[in-house]
Coordinates of C-alpha atoms in Angstrom, one line a residue:
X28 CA 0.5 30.2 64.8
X29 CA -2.1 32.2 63.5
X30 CA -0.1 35.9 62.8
X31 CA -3.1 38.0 61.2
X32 CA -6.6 38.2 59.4
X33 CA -6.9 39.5 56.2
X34 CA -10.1 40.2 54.5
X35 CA -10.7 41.2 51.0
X36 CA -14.0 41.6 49.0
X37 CA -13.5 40.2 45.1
X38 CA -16.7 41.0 42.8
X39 CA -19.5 41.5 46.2
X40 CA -17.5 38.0 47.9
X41 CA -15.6 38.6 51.1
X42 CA -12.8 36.4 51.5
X43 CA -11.1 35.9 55.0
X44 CA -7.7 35.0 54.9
X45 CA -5.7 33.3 58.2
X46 CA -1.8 34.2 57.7
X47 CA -0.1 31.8 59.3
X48 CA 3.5 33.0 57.8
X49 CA 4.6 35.7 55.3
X50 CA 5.4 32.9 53.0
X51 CA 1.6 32.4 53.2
X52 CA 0.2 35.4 52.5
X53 CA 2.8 36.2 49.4
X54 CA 1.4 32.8 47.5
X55 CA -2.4 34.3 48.5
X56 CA -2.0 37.8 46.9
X57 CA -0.3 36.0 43.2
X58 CA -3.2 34.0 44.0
X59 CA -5.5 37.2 44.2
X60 CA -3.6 39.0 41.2
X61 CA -4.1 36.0 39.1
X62 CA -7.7 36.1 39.3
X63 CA -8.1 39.9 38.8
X64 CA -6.3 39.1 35.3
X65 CA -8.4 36.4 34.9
X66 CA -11.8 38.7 35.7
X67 CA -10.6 41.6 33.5
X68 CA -9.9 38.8 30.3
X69 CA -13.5 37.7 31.1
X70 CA -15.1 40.9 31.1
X71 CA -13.7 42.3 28.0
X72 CA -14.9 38.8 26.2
X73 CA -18.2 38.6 27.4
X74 CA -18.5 42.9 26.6
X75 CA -16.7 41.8 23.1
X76 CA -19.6 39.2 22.7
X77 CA -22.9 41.7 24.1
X78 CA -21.5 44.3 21.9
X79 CA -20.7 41.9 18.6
X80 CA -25.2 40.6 20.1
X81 CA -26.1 44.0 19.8
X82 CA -24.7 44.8 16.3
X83 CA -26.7 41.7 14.8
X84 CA -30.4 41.2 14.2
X85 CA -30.5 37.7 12.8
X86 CA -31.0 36.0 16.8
X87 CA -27.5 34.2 16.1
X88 CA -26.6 30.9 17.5
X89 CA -23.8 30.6 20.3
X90 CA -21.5 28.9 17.8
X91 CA -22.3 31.7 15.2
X92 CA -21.5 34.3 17.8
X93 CA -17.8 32.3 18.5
X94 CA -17.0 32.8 15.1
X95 CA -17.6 36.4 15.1
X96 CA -15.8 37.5 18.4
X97 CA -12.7 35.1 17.2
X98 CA -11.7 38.0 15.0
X99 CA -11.3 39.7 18.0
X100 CA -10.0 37.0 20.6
X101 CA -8.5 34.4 18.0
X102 CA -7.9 32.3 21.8
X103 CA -11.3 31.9 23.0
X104 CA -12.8 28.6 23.2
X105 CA -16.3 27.7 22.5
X106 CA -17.1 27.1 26.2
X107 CA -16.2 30.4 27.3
X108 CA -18.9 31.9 24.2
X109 CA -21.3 29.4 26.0
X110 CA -20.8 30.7 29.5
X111 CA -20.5 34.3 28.7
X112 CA -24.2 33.9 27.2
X113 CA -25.5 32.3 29.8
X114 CA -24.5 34.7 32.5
X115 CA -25.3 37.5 30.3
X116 CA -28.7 35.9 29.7
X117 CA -29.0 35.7 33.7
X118 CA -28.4 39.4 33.9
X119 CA -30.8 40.4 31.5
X120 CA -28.5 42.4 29.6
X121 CA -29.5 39.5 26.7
X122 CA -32.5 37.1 25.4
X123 CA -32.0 33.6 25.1
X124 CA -34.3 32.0 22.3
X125 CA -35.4 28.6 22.4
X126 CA -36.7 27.7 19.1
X127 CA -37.6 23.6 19.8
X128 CA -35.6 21.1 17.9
X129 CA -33.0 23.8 16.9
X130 CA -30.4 25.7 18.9
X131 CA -31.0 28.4 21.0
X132 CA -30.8 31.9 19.5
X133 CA -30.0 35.2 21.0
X134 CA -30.9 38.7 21.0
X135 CA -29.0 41.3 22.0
X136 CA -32.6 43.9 22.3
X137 CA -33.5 43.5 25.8
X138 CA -37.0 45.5 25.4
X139 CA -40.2 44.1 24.7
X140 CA -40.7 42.5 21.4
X141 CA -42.1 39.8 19.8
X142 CA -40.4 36.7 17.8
X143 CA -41.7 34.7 14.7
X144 CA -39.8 31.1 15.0
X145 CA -39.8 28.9 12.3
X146 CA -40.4 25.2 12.8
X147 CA -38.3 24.1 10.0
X148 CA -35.1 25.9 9.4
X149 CA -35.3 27.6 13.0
X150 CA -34.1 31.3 12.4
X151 CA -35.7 33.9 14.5
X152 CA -37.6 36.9 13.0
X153 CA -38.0 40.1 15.1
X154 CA -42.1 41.0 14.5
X155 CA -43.1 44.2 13.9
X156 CA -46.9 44.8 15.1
X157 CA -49.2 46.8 17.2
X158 CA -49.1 46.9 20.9
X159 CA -50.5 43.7 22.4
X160 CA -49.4 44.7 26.1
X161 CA -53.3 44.7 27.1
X162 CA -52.5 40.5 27.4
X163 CA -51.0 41.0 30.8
X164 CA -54.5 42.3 32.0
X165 CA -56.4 39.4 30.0
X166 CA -53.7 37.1 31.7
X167 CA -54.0 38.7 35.3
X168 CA -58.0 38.3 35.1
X169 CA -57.7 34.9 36.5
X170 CA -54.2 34.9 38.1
X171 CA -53.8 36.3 41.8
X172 CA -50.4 36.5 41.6
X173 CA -48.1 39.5 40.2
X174 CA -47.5 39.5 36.0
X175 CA -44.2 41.6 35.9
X176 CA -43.8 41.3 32.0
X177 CA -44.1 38.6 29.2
X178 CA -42.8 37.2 25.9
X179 CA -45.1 36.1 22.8
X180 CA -43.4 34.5 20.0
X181 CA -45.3 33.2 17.1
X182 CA -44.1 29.4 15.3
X183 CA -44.6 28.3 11.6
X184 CA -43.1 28.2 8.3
X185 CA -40.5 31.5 7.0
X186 CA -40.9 32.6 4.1
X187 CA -38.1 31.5 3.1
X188 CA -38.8 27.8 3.7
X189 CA -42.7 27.9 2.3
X190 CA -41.2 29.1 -1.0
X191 CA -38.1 26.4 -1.2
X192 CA -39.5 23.4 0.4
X193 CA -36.7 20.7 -0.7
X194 CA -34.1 23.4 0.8
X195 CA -34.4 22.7 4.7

């Protein structure tokens, strides 16, 4: 017998609930507490790991990033690092790198900028040069659709690498 309806909105998610006995609904709110623990741990990781992004300008790798924010959450497994940069990627509050053979890098400045990659050791320079944004109108010449924004990065050998060949 169906006693009541219970609806509950958890992060933009309604939920509707069918309490069929008070039993029932006491095992759906530890449920419900349980989670919100669970959501507040996850936020203040994945804000530990955008802020620990921000403070860095060498595009670090996900497992770099783990070792850092383990100061900080000594309990945090390499999967949640993963997951946390993904979704923060997804929001845009982040920049996920691909760099070809190498792993992905990431960058906590959101605003527009352009990247050097380098093919053989794979680190990720931040470029500083004049305004290219007239590209968008040489690209929209011949597109009929909308260009909201872009990303240039440039590939070939760091300094580093074309001075210590045998190092890489």
């Amino acid at each position: 017998m169906i006693l009541g309806q219970t609806e509950i909105c958890v992060d933009r998610v309604v939920i509707f609930f069918l309490t069929f006995a008070r039993s029932s609904l006491t095992v759906i709110a530890r449920y419900e507490r349980q989670k919100t623990i669970s959501t507040l741990k996850y936020s203040r990781q994945s804000e530990s790991i955008k802020v620990c992004l921000q403070g860095r300008k060498d595009h670090p790798t996900a497992d770099m990033l783990y070792t850092d924010v383990r100061k900080e959450f000594p309990n945090i497994s390499l999967g949640t690092v993963y997951r946390n940069l993904s979704l923060l990627s997804e929001l845009g509050e982040i920049k996920r790198l691909t760099t070809g053979d190498g792993p992905d890098r990431f960058d906590g400045d959101t605003s527009t900028h352009h990247h050097f990659i380098c093919r053989k050791c794979h680190c990720v320079t931040d470029l500083t040069m004049r305004d290219i944004s007239e590209i968008k109108n040489v690209a929209a010449e011949n597109f009929r659709g909308t260009i909201e924004d872009y990303s240039v990065n440039f590939y070939g050998i760091c300094e580093n690498c074309k001075n210590h060949p045998g190092n890489v």
